[in-house]
Amino acid sequence: MAASRWLRTAARFLPYRRGLFARHLRLMRTGMAVMGRIAALRDVGVVHVSATASVRVHRLRGLSKTPPALLWIHGGGYVAGSAAVNDRAVRRMAAHLGALAVSVEYRLAPEHPYPAALDDCCAALQWLAARDDVDRRRILVVGKSAGGGLAAAVSLRCVDAGLVDLAGQILIYPMLDDRTVQRSTATAARGWTPQDNWFGWHSYLGCKPGADGVSAYAAPARRDDLSGLPPTWIGVGSADLLHDECVDYANRLRAAGVPTQLDVVPGGFHGFDVVGTRTSVVREFAENQLDVMRRLLRS
């Protein structure tokens, strides 16, 4: 089946107006917790990096004495998800890159609104960079959906506070802009619906999305000056609710002098790479990410 046809077919079975997370958060969390227990690799070490955050550590045999490293931040709309769900994907990245990889277990909203998740991710990054068995000059921060938004926010903190000089940020259809909830042109977006988007942002911010005074550390698209950020890759589908904010962020990064690659998948909906893991379009999307990460870790 051609890629575009597969995407159109798969999209028909996904929610597009009313959201699953907004209406059934407890059920979605339970389902994802079960998935995490099934997907979790048994040889992954778990380390508490602060009073509120832990990381799952993937250190494969045969690494160099001080290999590059990556911090993975899972998605889930700021309200769900777990690091264990992505164990196999993170392990594959670590193997392909010859890197030590850690995935952070951060606190979720609405029980723990901003800045809880961001603080946990920054604690994980600082712990990773302080290890004597990684090259702190070659650290990538990688995140998907809400995790992509958190990765972008971590990068902002790194620039402002001098936490770590990142080698790059890899943002997979990231949640960057709470003001997207004000759009009236995306009612047919599949996978991550306008209702879910409003619920996720409201839960995380603790206030009405789109309101004045929201910090750029919570919604990175609100940052005026993007100069000084690390080299960036952003991937998003053209049918994703978050498409416009991702494209705009990429364009603004380029205008600010940040080396930026934007990969737009025609017809791709939010989470298309999770639904169609065996398809050619998903394999190409994943390989593009790895190619960029390899290049960033070589430079």
PDB file of C-alpha atoms in Angstrom:
ATOM      1  CA  MET A   1       0.000   0.000   0.000  1.00  0.00           C
ATOM      2  CA  ALA A   2       1.369   3.434  -0.926  1.00  0.00           C
ATOM      3  CA  ALA A   3       2.380   5.559   2.042  1.00  0.00           C
ATOM      4  CA  SER A   4      -0.225   8.261   1.464  1.00  0.00           C
ATOM      5  CA  ARG A   5      -2.986   5.677   1.066  1.00  0.00           C
ATOM      6  CA  TRP A   6      -1.939   3.874   4.251  1.00  0.00           C
ATOM      7  CA  LEU A   7      -1.966   7.137   6.206  1.00  0.00           C
ATOM      8  CA  ARG A   8      -5.438   8.021   4.964  1.00  0.00           C
ATOM      9  CA  THR A   9      -6.748   4.566   5.812  1.00  0.00           C
ATOM     10  CA  ALA A  10      -5.233   4.505   9.300  1.00  0.00           C
ATOM     11  CA  ALA A  11      -6.474   8.011  10.066  1.00  0.00           C
ATOM     12  CA  ARG A  12     -10.097   6.937   9.630  1.00  0.00           C
ATOM     13  CA  PHE A  13      -9.901   4.872  12.808  1.00  0.00           C
ATOM     14  CA  LEU A  14      -8.523   7.671  14.993  1.00  0.00           C
ATOM     15  CA  PRO A  15     -10.419  10.276  17.030  1.00  0.00           C
ATOM     16  CA  TYR A  16     -10.581  13.690  15.407  1.00  0.00           C
ATOM     17  CA  ARG A  17     -12.954  15.865  17.446  1.00  0.00           C
ATOM     18  CA  ARG A  18     -13.513  14.516  20.919  1.00  0.00           C
ATOM     19  CA  GLY A  19     -10.364  13.419  22.702  1.00  0.00           C
ATOM     20  CA  LEU A  20      -9.580  10.135  24.430  1.00  0.00           C
ATOM     21  CA  PHE A  21      -7.267  11.682  26.999  1.00  0.00           C
ATOM     22  CA  ALA A  22      -9.674  14.503  27.818  1.00  0.00           C
ATOM     23  CA  ARG A  23     -12.594  12.123  28.385  1.00  0.00           C
ATOM     24  CA  HIS A  24     -10.904   8.972  29.666  1.00  0.00           C
ATOM     25  CA  LEU A  25      -7.652   9.985  31.363  1.00  0.00           C
ATOM     26  CA  ARG A  26      -7.764   7.257  34.013  1.00  0.00           C
ATOM     27  CA  LEU A  27      -8.429   4.588  31.396  1.00  0.00           C
ATOM     28  CA  MET A  28      -5.687   5.912  29.111  1.00  0.00           C
ATOM     29  CA  ARG A  29      -3.210   5.960  31.985  1.00  0.00           C
ATOM     30  CA  THR A  30      -4.130   2.416  32.955  1.00  0.00           C
ATOM     31  CA  GLY A  31      -3.687   1.216  29.389  1.00  0.00           C
ATOM     32  CA  MET A  32      -0.333   2.922  29.043  1.00  0.00           C
ATOM     33  CA  ALA A  33       0.808   1.510  32.385  1.00  0.00           C
ATOM     34  CA  VAL A  34      -0.015  -2.001  31.152  1.00  0.00           C
ATOM     35  CA  MET A  35       1.856  -1.278  27.923  1.00  0.00           C
ATOM     36  CA  GLY A  36       4.815  -0.086  29.969  1.00  0.00           C
ATOM     37  CA  ARG A  37       4.936  -3.299  31.988  1.00  0.00           C
ATOM     38  CA  ILE A  38       4.791  -5.362  28.800  1.00  0.00           C
ATOM     39  CA  ALA A  39       7.354  -3.271  26.919  1.00  0.00           C
ATOM     40  CA  ALA A  40       9.827  -2.780  29.769  1.00  0.00           C
ATOM     41  CA  LEU A  41      13.213  -4.412  29.243  1.00  0.00           C
ATOM     42  CA  ARG A  42      14.386  -6.306  32.294  1.00  0.00           C
ATOM     43  CA  ASP A  43      18.055  -5.335  32.071  1.00  0.00           C
ATOM     44  CA  VAL A  44      17.459  -1.586  32.316  1.00  0.00           C
ATOM     45  CA  GLY A  45      18.826   0.101  35.410  1.00  0.00           C
ATOM     46  CA  VAL A  46      16.647   2.623  37.230  1.00  0.00           C
ATOM     47  CA  VAL A  47      18.316   5.516  39.053  1.00  0.00           C
ATOM     48  CA  HIS A  48      16.663   8.253  41.094  1.00  0.00           C
ATOM     49  CA  VAL A  49      18.178  11.564  40.019  1.00  0.00           C
ATOM     50  CA  SER A  50      16.144  13.768  42.377  1.00  0.00           C
ATOM     51  CA  ALA A  51      13.435  13.451  44.988  1.00  0.00           C
ATOM     52  CA  THR A  52      10.817  13.414  42.225  1.00  0.00           C
ATOM     53  CA  ALA A  53      12.463  12.013  39.086  1.00  0.00           C
ATOM     54  CA  SER A  54      14.153   8.818  37.951  1.00  0.00           C
ATOM     55  CA  VAL A  55      15.809   7.627  34.763  1.00  0.00           C
ATOM     56  CA  ARG A  56      15.997   4.306  32.959  1.00  0.00           C
ATOM     57  CA  VAL A  57      19.602   3.755  31.882  1.00  0.00           C
ATOM     58  CA  HIS A  58      20.562   1.968  28.651  1.00  0.00           C
ATOM     59  CA  ARG A  59      24.313   1.296  28.632  1.00  0.00           C
ATOM     60  CA  LEU A  60      25.139  -1.356  26.057  1.00  0.00           C
ATOM     61  CA  ARG A  61      28.276  -3.431  25.920  1.00  0.00           C
ATOM     62  CA  GLY A  62      31.083  -2.294  23.682  1.00  0.00           C
ATOM     63  CA  LEU A  63      30.693   1.448  24.205  1.00  0.00           C
ATOM     64  CA  SER A  64      33.773   3.642  24.213  1.00  0.00           C
ATOM     65  CA  LYS A  65      35.111   4.887  27.531  1.00  0.00           C
ATOM     66  CA  THR A  66      33.306   8.207  27.178  1.00  0.00           C
ATOM     67  CA  PRO A  67      30.559   7.748  24.585  1.00  0.00           C
ATOM     68  CA  PRO A  68      28.018  10.341  23.494  1.00  0.00           C
ATOM     69  CA  ALA A  69      24.724  10.376  25.342  1.00  0.00           C
ATOM     70  CA  LEU A  70      21.084  11.152  24.783  1.00  0.00           C
ATOM     71  CA  LEU A  71      18.217  12.051  27.071  1.00  0.00           C
ATOM     72  CA  TRP A  72      14.859  10.685  25.907  1.00  0.00           C
ATOM     73  CA  ILE A  73      11.626  12.384  27.063  1.00  0.00           C
ATOM     74  CA  HIS A  74       8.408  10.445  26.484  1.00  0.00           C
ATOM     75  CA  GLY A  75       5.133  11.862  25.226  1.00  0.00           C
ATOM     76  CA  GLY A  76       1.594  11.669  26.557  1.00  0.00           C
ATOM     77  CA  GLY A  77       0.184  15.170  26.371  1.00  0.00           C
ATOM     78  CA  TYR A  78       1.803  16.148  29.704  1.00  0.00           C
ATOM     79  CA  VAL A  79      -0.841  13.986  31.428  1.00  0.00           C
ATOM     80  CA  ALA A  80       0.099  10.362  30.653  1.00  0.00           C
ATOM     81  CA  GLY A  81       2.858   8.068  29.444  1.00  0.00           C
ATOM     82  CA  SER A  82       5.903   6.436  30.970  1.00  0.00           C
ATOM     83  CA  ALA A  83       9.570   5.965  30.176  1.00  0.00           C
ATOM     84  CA  ALA A  84       9.288   2.162  30.117  1.00  0.00           C
ATOM     85  CA  VAL A  85       6.908   2.214  27.136  1.00  0.00           C
ATOM     86  CA  ASN A  86       9.775   3.410  24.944  1.00  0.00           C
ATOM     87  CA  ASP A  87      12.479   1.029  26.206  1.00  0.00           C
ATOM     88  CA  ARG A  88      12.900  -0.786  22.902  1.00  0.00           C
ATOM     89  CA  ALA A  89      12.947   2.390  20.835  1.00  0.00           C
ATOM     90  CA  VAL A  90      15.487   4.018  23.151  1.00  0.00           C
ATOM     91  CA  ARG A  91      17.600   0.861  23.142  1.00  0.00           C
ATOM     92  CA  ARG A  92      17.649   0.858  19.330  1.00  0.00           C
ATOM     93  CA  MET A  93      18.744   4.499  19.258  1.00  0.00           C
ATOM     94  CA  ALA A  94      21.512   3.782  21.750  1.00  0.00           C
ATOM     95  CA  ALA A  95      22.714   0.842  19.666  1.00  0.00           C
ATOM     96  CA  HIS A  96      22.634   2.723  16.359  1.00  0.00           C
ATOM     97  CA  LEU A  97      24.452   5.722  17.798  1.00  0.00           C
ATOM     98  CA  GLY A  98      26.920   3.948  20.076  1.00  0.00           C
ATOM     99  CA  ALA A  99      25.584   6.121  22.867  1.00  0.00           C
ATOM    100  CA  LEU A 100      24.552   5.853  26.472  1.00  0.00           C
ATOM    101  CA  ALA A 101      20.843   6.629  26.602  1.00  0.00           C
ATOM    102  CA  VAL A 102      18.597   7.499  29.516  1.00  0.00           C
ATOM    103  CA  SER A 103      14.843   8.079  29.542  1.00  0.00           C
ATOM    104  CA  VAL A 104      13.324  10.216  32.256  1.00  0.00           C
ATOM    105  CA  GLU A 105      10.277   9.401  34.361  1.00  0.00           C
ATOM    106  CA  TYR A 106       8.811  12.810  35.084  1.00  0.00           C
ATOM    107  CA  ARG A 107       5.788  13.956  37.068  1.00  0.00           C
ATOM    108  CA  LEU A 108       2.500  14.275  35.213  1.00  0.00           C
ATOM    109  CA  ALA A 109      -0.204  16.920  35.172  1.00  0.00           C
ATOM    110  CA  PRO A 110      -2.789  17.807  36.351  1.00  0.00           C
ATOM    111  CA  GLU A 111      -1.561  16.480  39.697  1.00  0.00           C
ATOM    112  CA  HIS A 112       1.814  18.093  39.058  1.00  0.00           C
ATOM    113  CA  PRO A 113       1.501  21.152  36.799  1.00  0.00           C
ATOM    114  CA  TYR A 114       4.316  23.229  35.306  1.00  0.00           C
ATOM    115  CA  PRO A 115       7.186  23.417  36.188  1.00  0.00           C
ATOM    116  CA  ALA A 116       7.234  19.916  37.733  1.00  0.00           C
ATOM    117  CA  ALA A 117       7.894  17.955  34.532  1.00  0.00           C
ATOM    118  CA  LEU A 118      10.480  20.445  33.297  1.00  0.00           C
ATOM    119  CA  ASP A 119      12.308  20.425  36.624  1.00  0.00           C
ATOM    120  CA  ASP A 120      12.449  16.632  36.523  1.00  0.00           C
ATOM    121  CA  CYS A 121      13.805  16.605  32.962  1.00  0.00           C
ATOM    122  CA  CYS A 122      16.468  19.177  33.818  1.00  0.00           C
ATOM    123  CA  ALA A 123      17.475  17.137  36.865  1.00  0.00           C
ATOM    124  CA  ALA A 124      17.881  14.112  34.621  1.00  0.00           C
ATOM    125  CA  LEU A 125      20.001  16.047  32.137  1.00  0.00           C
ATOM    126  CA  GLN A 126      22.253  17.452  34.846  1.00  0.00           C
ATOM    127  CA  TRP A 127      22.716  13.972  36.311  1.00  0.00           C
ATOM    128  CA  LEU A 128      23.586  12.608  32.864  1.00  0.00           C
ATOM    129  CA  ALA A 129      26.062  15.377  32.104  1.00  0.00           C
ATOM    130  CA  ALA A 130      27.792  14.896  35.469  1.00  0.00           C
ATOM    131  CA  ARG A 131      28.638  11.245  34.764  1.00  0.00           C
ATOM    132  CA  ASP A 132      32.305  10.542  34.164  1.00  0.00           C
ATOM    133  CA  ASP A 133      31.498   7.863  31.559  1.00  0.00           C
ATOM    134  CA  VAL A 134      29.938  10.162  28.939  1.00  0.00           C
ATOM    135  CA  ASP A 135      31.252  12.928  26.720  1.00  0.00           C
ATOM    136  CA  ARG A 136      29.319  15.949  27.993  1.00  0.00           C
ATOM    137  CA  ARG A 137      30.183  17.820  24.773  1.00  0.00           C
ATOM    138  CA  ARG A 138      28.084  15.286  22.825  1.00  0.00           C
ATOM    139  CA  ILE A 139      24.694  15.100  24.512  1.00  0.00           C
ATOM    140  CA  LEU A 140      21.403  15.184  22.636  1.00  0.00           C
ATOM    141  CA  VAL A 141      17.986  15.843  24.094  1.00  0.00           C
ATOM    142  CA  VAL A 142      15.254  13.924  22.255  1.00  0.00           C
ATOM    143  CA  GLY A 143      11.510  14.087  22.846  1.00  0.00           C
ATOM    144  CA  LYS A 144       8.206  13.158  21.268  1.00  0.00           C
ATOM    145  CA  SER A 145       4.927  15.146  21.439  1.00  0.00           C
ATOM    146  CA  ALA A 146       4.748  16.566  24.973  1.00  0.00           C
ATOM    147  CA  GLY A 147       8.243  15.157  25.418  1.00  0.00           C
ATOM    148  CA  GLY A 148       9.296  17.206  22.401  1.00  0.00           C
ATOM    149  CA  GLY A 149       7.900  20.315  24.045  1.00  0.00           C
ATOM    150  CA  LEU A 150       9.795  19.475  27.215  1.00  0.00           C
ATOM    151  CA  ALA A 151      12.972  18.861  25.192  1.00  0.00           C
ATOM    152  CA  ALA A 152      12.614  22.310  23.641  1.00  0.00           C
ATOM    153  CA  ALA A 153      12.066  23.828  27.089  1.00  0.00           C
ATOM    154  CA  VAL A 154      15.112  21.994  28.469  1.00  0.00           C
ATOM    155  CA  SER A 155      17.166  23.482  25.629  1.00  0.00           C
ATOM    156  CA  LEU A 156      15.943  26.965  26.543  1.00  0.00           C
ATOM    157  CA  ARG A 157      16.984  26.427  30.153  1.00  0.00           C
ATOM    158  CA  CYS A 158      20.370  25.157  29.010  1.00  0.00           C
ATOM    159  CA  VAL A 159      20.958  28.350  27.061  1.00  0.00           C
ATOM    160  CA  ASP A 160      19.742  30.660  29.813  1.00  0.00           C
ATOM    161  CA  ALA A 161      21.236  28.915  32.843  1.00  0.00           C
ATOM    162  CA  GLY A 162      24.276  27.320  31.233  1.00  0.00           C
ATOM    163  CA  LEU A 163      23.267  23.842  32.404  1.00  0.00           C
ATOM    164  CA  VAL A 164      24.745  21.862  29.499  1.00  0.00           C
ATOM    165  CA  ASP A 165      26.124  22.812  26.092  1.00  0.00           C
ATOM    166  CA  LEU A 166      23.876  20.487  24.087  1.00  0.00           C
ATOM    167  CA  ALA A 167      24.998  18.949  20.799  1.00  0.00           C
ATOM    168  CA  GLY A 168      21.440  19.156  19.481  1.00  0.00           C
ATOM    169  CA  GLN A 169      17.727  18.810  20.088  1.00  0.00           C
ATOM    170  CA  ILE A 170      15.528  16.288  18.266  1.00  0.00           C
ATOM    171  CA  LEU A 171      11.861  17.292  18.439  1.00  0.00           C
ATOM    172  CA  ILE A 172       9.335  14.732  17.179  1.00  0.00           C
ATOM    173  CA  TYR A 173       5.999  16.477  16.520  1.00  0.00           C
ATOM    174  CA  PRO A 174       6.519  18.544  19.677  1.00  0.00           C
ATOM    175  CA  MET A 175       3.835  20.376  21.680  1.00  0.00           C
ATOM    176  CA  LEU A 176       5.264  23.884  21.587  1.00  0.00           C
ATOM    177  CA  ASP A 177       2.418  26.385  21.680  1.00  0.00           C
ATOM    178  CA  ASP A 178      -0.607  26.449  23.986  1.00  0.00           C
ATOM    179  CA  ARG A 179      -2.141  29.113  21.753  1.00  0.00           C
ATOM    180  CA  THR A 180      -2.915  26.404  19.181  1.00  0.00           C
ATOM    181  CA  VAL A 181      -6.113  25.788  21.169  1.00  0.00           C
ATOM    182  CA  GLN A 182      -7.418  29.093  19.787  1.00  0.00           C
ATOM    183  CA  ARG A 183      -7.259  27.880  16.176  1.00  0.00           C
ATOM    184  CA  SER A 184     -10.541  27.122  14.462  1.00  0.00           C
ATOM    185  CA  THR A 185      -9.087  25.441  11.353  1.00  0.00           C
ATOM    186  CA  ALA A 186      -7.919  22.122  12.812  1.00  0.00           C
ATOM    187  CA  THR A 187     -11.131  20.377  13.860  1.00  0.00           C
ATOM    188  CA  ALA A 188     -10.363  17.337  11.677  1.00  0.00           C
ATOM    189  CA  ALA A 189      -6.877  16.725  13.098  1.00  0.00           C
ATOM    190  CA  ARG A 190      -6.416  13.031  13.853  1.00  0.00           C
ATOM    191  CA  GLY A 191      -4.730  11.236  16.721  1.00  0.00           C
ATOM    192  CA  TRP A 192      -4.300  14.246  19.018  1.00  0.00           C
ATOM    193  CA  THR A 193      -7.519  16.204  18.879  1.00  0.00           C
ATOM    194  CA  PRO A 194      -8.279  19.845  19.691  1.00  0.00           C
ATOM    195  CA  GLN A 195     -10.126  18.645  22.799  1.00  0.00           C
ATOM    196  CA  ASP A 196      -7.120  16.607  23.933  1.00  0.00           C
ATOM    197  CA  ASN A 197      -4.812  19.516  23.173  1.00  0.00           C
ATOM    198  CA  TRP A 198      -6.878  21.916  25.289  1.00  0.00           C
ATOM    199  CA  PHE A 199      -7.047  19.392  28.125  1.00  0.00           C
ATOM    200  CA  GLY A 200      -3.332  18.647  28.041  1.00  0.00           C
ATOM    201  CA  TRP A 201      -2.299  22.285  28.040  1.00  0.00           C
ATOM    202  CA  HIS A 202      -4.842  23.282  30.681  1.00  0.00           C
ATOM    203  CA  SER A 203      -3.665  20.443  32.920  1.00  0.00           C
ATOM    204  CA  TYR A 204      -0.011  21.361  32.497  1.00  0.00           C
ATOM    205  CA  LEU A 205      -0.310  25.128  32.751  1.00  0.00           C
ATOM    206  CA  GLY A 206      -2.875  25.183  35.546  1.00  0.00           C
ATOM    207  CA  CYS A 207      -4.674  27.969  33.710  1.00  0.00           C
ATOM    208  CA  LYS A 208      -6.606  28.560  30.513  1.00  0.00           C
ATOM    209  CA  PRO A 209      -4.396  27.821  27.477  1.00  0.00           C
ATOM    210  CA  GLY A 210      -3.686  30.891  25.396  1.00  0.00           C
ATOM    211  CA  ALA A 211      -3.862  33.195  28.400  1.00  0.00           C
ATOM    212  CA  ASP A 212      -1.422  36.049  28.848  1.00  0.00           C
ATOM    213  CA  GLY A 213       1.674  35.517  30.938  1.00  0.00           C
ATOM    214  CA  VAL A 214       2.418  31.866  30.096  1.00  0.00           C
ATOM    215  CA  SER A 215       6.142  31.231  30.446  1.00  0.00           C
ATOM    216  CA  ALA A 216       8.211  30.246  27.417  1.00  0.00           C
ATOM    217  CA  TYR A 217       9.667  27.487  29.590  1.00  0.00           C
ATOM    218  CA  ALA A 218       6.139  26.022  29.612  1.00  0.00           C
ATOM    219  CA  ALA A 219       5.309  26.759  25.956  1.00  0.00           C
ATOM    220  CA  PRO A 220       8.596  27.263  24.039  1.00  0.00           C
ATOM    221  CA  ALA A 221       6.897  28.852  21.006  1.00  0.00           C
ATOM    222  CA  ARG A 222       6.270  31.904  23.196  1.00  0.00           C
ATOM    223  CA  ARG A 223      10.017  32.592  23.299  1.00  0.00           C
ATOM    224  CA  ASP A 224      10.880  35.730  21.335  1.00  0.00           C
ATOM    225  CA  ASP A 225      14.640  35.209  21.000  1.00  0.00           C
ATOM    226  CA  LEU A 226      15.609  31.734  19.795  1.00  0.00           C
ATOM    227  CA  SER A 227      19.255  32.537  19.130  1.00  0.00           C
ATOM    228  CA  GLY A 228      21.892  30.400  20.778  1.00  0.00           C
ATOM    229  CA  LEU A 229      19.834  27.214  20.773  1.00  0.00           C
ATOM    230  CA  PRO A 230      21.535  23.974  19.674  1.00  0.00           C
ATOM    231  CA  PRO A 231      21.190  22.510  16.164  1.00  0.00           C
ATOM    232  CA  THR A 232      17.656  21.213  15.751  1.00  0.00           C
ATOM    233  CA  TRP A 233      15.671  18.587  13.893  1.00  0.00           C
ATOM    234  CA  ILE A 234      11.867  18.820  13.882  1.00  0.00           C
ATOM    235  CA  GLY A 235       9.628  16.148  12.380  1.00  0.00           C
ATOM    236  CA  VAL A 236       5.852  16.420  11.984  1.00  0.00           C
ATOM    237  CA  GLY A 237       3.083  15.223   9.689  1.00  0.00           C
ATOM    238  CA  SER A 238       1.089  17.566   7.482  1.00  0.00           C
ATOM    239  CA  ALA A 239      -2.181  16.284   9.022  1.00  0.00           C
ATOM    240  CA  ASP A 240      -1.002  16.775  12.607  1.00  0.00           C
ATOM    241  CA  LEU A 241      -2.780  19.350  14.780  1.00  0.00           C
ATOM    242  CA  LEU A 242       0.689  20.566  15.771  1.00  0.00           C
ATOM    243  CA  HIS A 243       1.939  20.980  12.186  1.00  0.00           C
ATOM    244  CA  ASP A 244       1.700  24.773  11.989  1.00  0.00           C
ATOM    245  CA  GLU A 245       3.417  25.473  15.298  1.00  0.00           C
ATOM    246  CA  CYS A 246       6.235  23.051  14.423  1.00  0.00           C
ATOM    247  CA  VAL A 247       6.818  24.648  11.024  1.00  0.00           C
ATOM    248  CA  ASP A 248       6.692  28.137  12.518  1.00  0.00           C
ATOM    249  CA  TYR A 249       9.185  27.187  15.233  1.00  0.00           C
ATOM    250  CA  ALA A 250      11.558  25.725  12.651  1.00  0.00           C
ATOM    251  CA  ASN A 251      11.351  28.869  10.536  1.00  0.00           C
ATOM    252  CA  ARG A 252      11.988  31.082  13.546  1.00  0.00           C
ATOM    253  CA  LEU A 253      14.960  28.978  14.595  1.00  0.00           C
ATOM    254  CA  ARG A 254      16.457  29.371  11.125  1.00  0.00           C
ATOM    255  CA  ALA A 255      15.840  33.113  11.197  1.00  0.00           C
ATOM    256  CA  ALA A 256      17.682  33.228  14.522  1.00  0.00           C
ATOM    257  CA  GLY A 257      20.710  31.520  12.974  1.00  0.00           C
ATOM    258  CA  VAL A 258      20.126  28.069  14.488  1.00  0.00           C
ATOM    259  CA  PRO A 259      20.951  25.175  12.098  1.00  0.00           C
ATOM    260  CA  THR A 260      17.561  23.538  11.703  1.00  0.00           C
ATOM    261  CA  GLN A 261      16.174  20.679   9.628  1.00  0.00           C
ATOM    262  CA  LEU A 262      12.411  20.317   9.202  1.00  0.00           C
ATOM    263  CA  ASP A 263      10.961  16.982   8.049  1.00  0.00           C
ATOM    264  CA  VAL A 264       7.256  17.143   7.104  1.00  0.00           C
ATOM    265  CA  VAL A 265       5.554  13.841   6.282  1.00  0.00           C
ATOM    266  CA  PRO A 266       2.676  14.336   3.793  1.00  0.00           C
ATOM    267  CA  GLY A 267      -0.545  13.040   5.331  1.00  0.00           C
ATOM    268  CA  GLY A 268       1.115  12.182   8.638  1.00  0.00           C
ATOM    269  CA  PHE A 269      -1.173  12.455  11.655  1.00  0.00           C
ATOM    270  CA  HIS A 270      -0.121  12.749  15.291  1.00  0.00           C
ATOM    271  CA  GLY A 271       1.482   9.467  16.308  1.00  0.00           C
ATOM    272  CA  PHE A 272       1.577   7.989  12.807  1.00  0.00           C
ATOM    273  CA  ASP A 273       4.989   6.481  13.540  1.00  0.00           C
ATOM    274  CA  VAL A 274       3.550   4.542  16.475  1.00  0.00           C
ATOM    275  CA  VAL A 275       0.583   3.189  14.518  1.00  0.00           C
ATOM    276  CA  GLY A 276       2.525   2.100  11.421  1.00  0.00           C
ATOM    277  CA  THR A 277       5.881   0.962  12.738  1.00  0.00           C
ATOM    278  CA  ARG A 278       6.479  -1.504   9.874  1.00  0.00           C
ATOM    279  CA  THR A 279       5.668   0.837   6.988  1.00  0.00           C
ATOM    280  CA  SER A 280       8.212   2.434   4.687  1.00  0.00           C
ATOM    281  CA  VAL A 281       7.143   5.965   5.583  1.00  0.00           C
ATOM    282  CA  VAL A 282       7.785   5.298   9.278  1.00  0.00           C
ATOM    283  CA  ARG A 283      11.123   3.609   8.609  1.00  0.00           C
ATOM    284  CA  GLU A 284      12.229   6.617   6.573  1.00  0.00           C
ATOM    285  CA  PHE A 285      11.034   9.012   9.278  1.00  0.00           C
ATOM    286  CA  ALA A 286      13.016   7.116  11.929  1.00  0.00           C
ATOM    287  CA  GLU A 287      16.115   6.872   9.733  1.00  0.00           C
ATOM    288  CA  ASN A 288      16.055  10.619   9.109  1.00  0.00           C
ATOM    289  CA  GLN A 289      16.164  11.163  12.865  1.00  0.00           C
ATOM    290  CA  LEU A 290      19.084   8.769  13.281  1.00  0.00           C
ATOM    291  CA  ASP A 291      21.000  10.330  10.393  1.00  0.00           C
ATOM    292  CA  VAL A 292      20.714  13.758  11.984  1.00  0.00           C
ATOM    293  CA  MET A 293      21.698  12.435  15.412  1.00  0.00           C
ATOM    294  CA  ARG A 294      24.757  10.710  13.982  1.00  0.00           C
ATOM    295  CA  ARG A 295      25.810  13.896  12.252  1.00  0.00           C
ATOM    296  CA  LEU A 296      25.332  16.008  15.369  1.00  0.00           C
ATOM    297  CA  LEU A 297      27.305  13.605  17.508  1.00  0.00           C
ATOM    298  CA  ARG A 298      30.175  13.588  14.995  1.00  0.00           C
ATOM    299  CA  SER A 299      30.515  17.375  14.849  1.00  0.00           C
TER     300      SER A 299
END
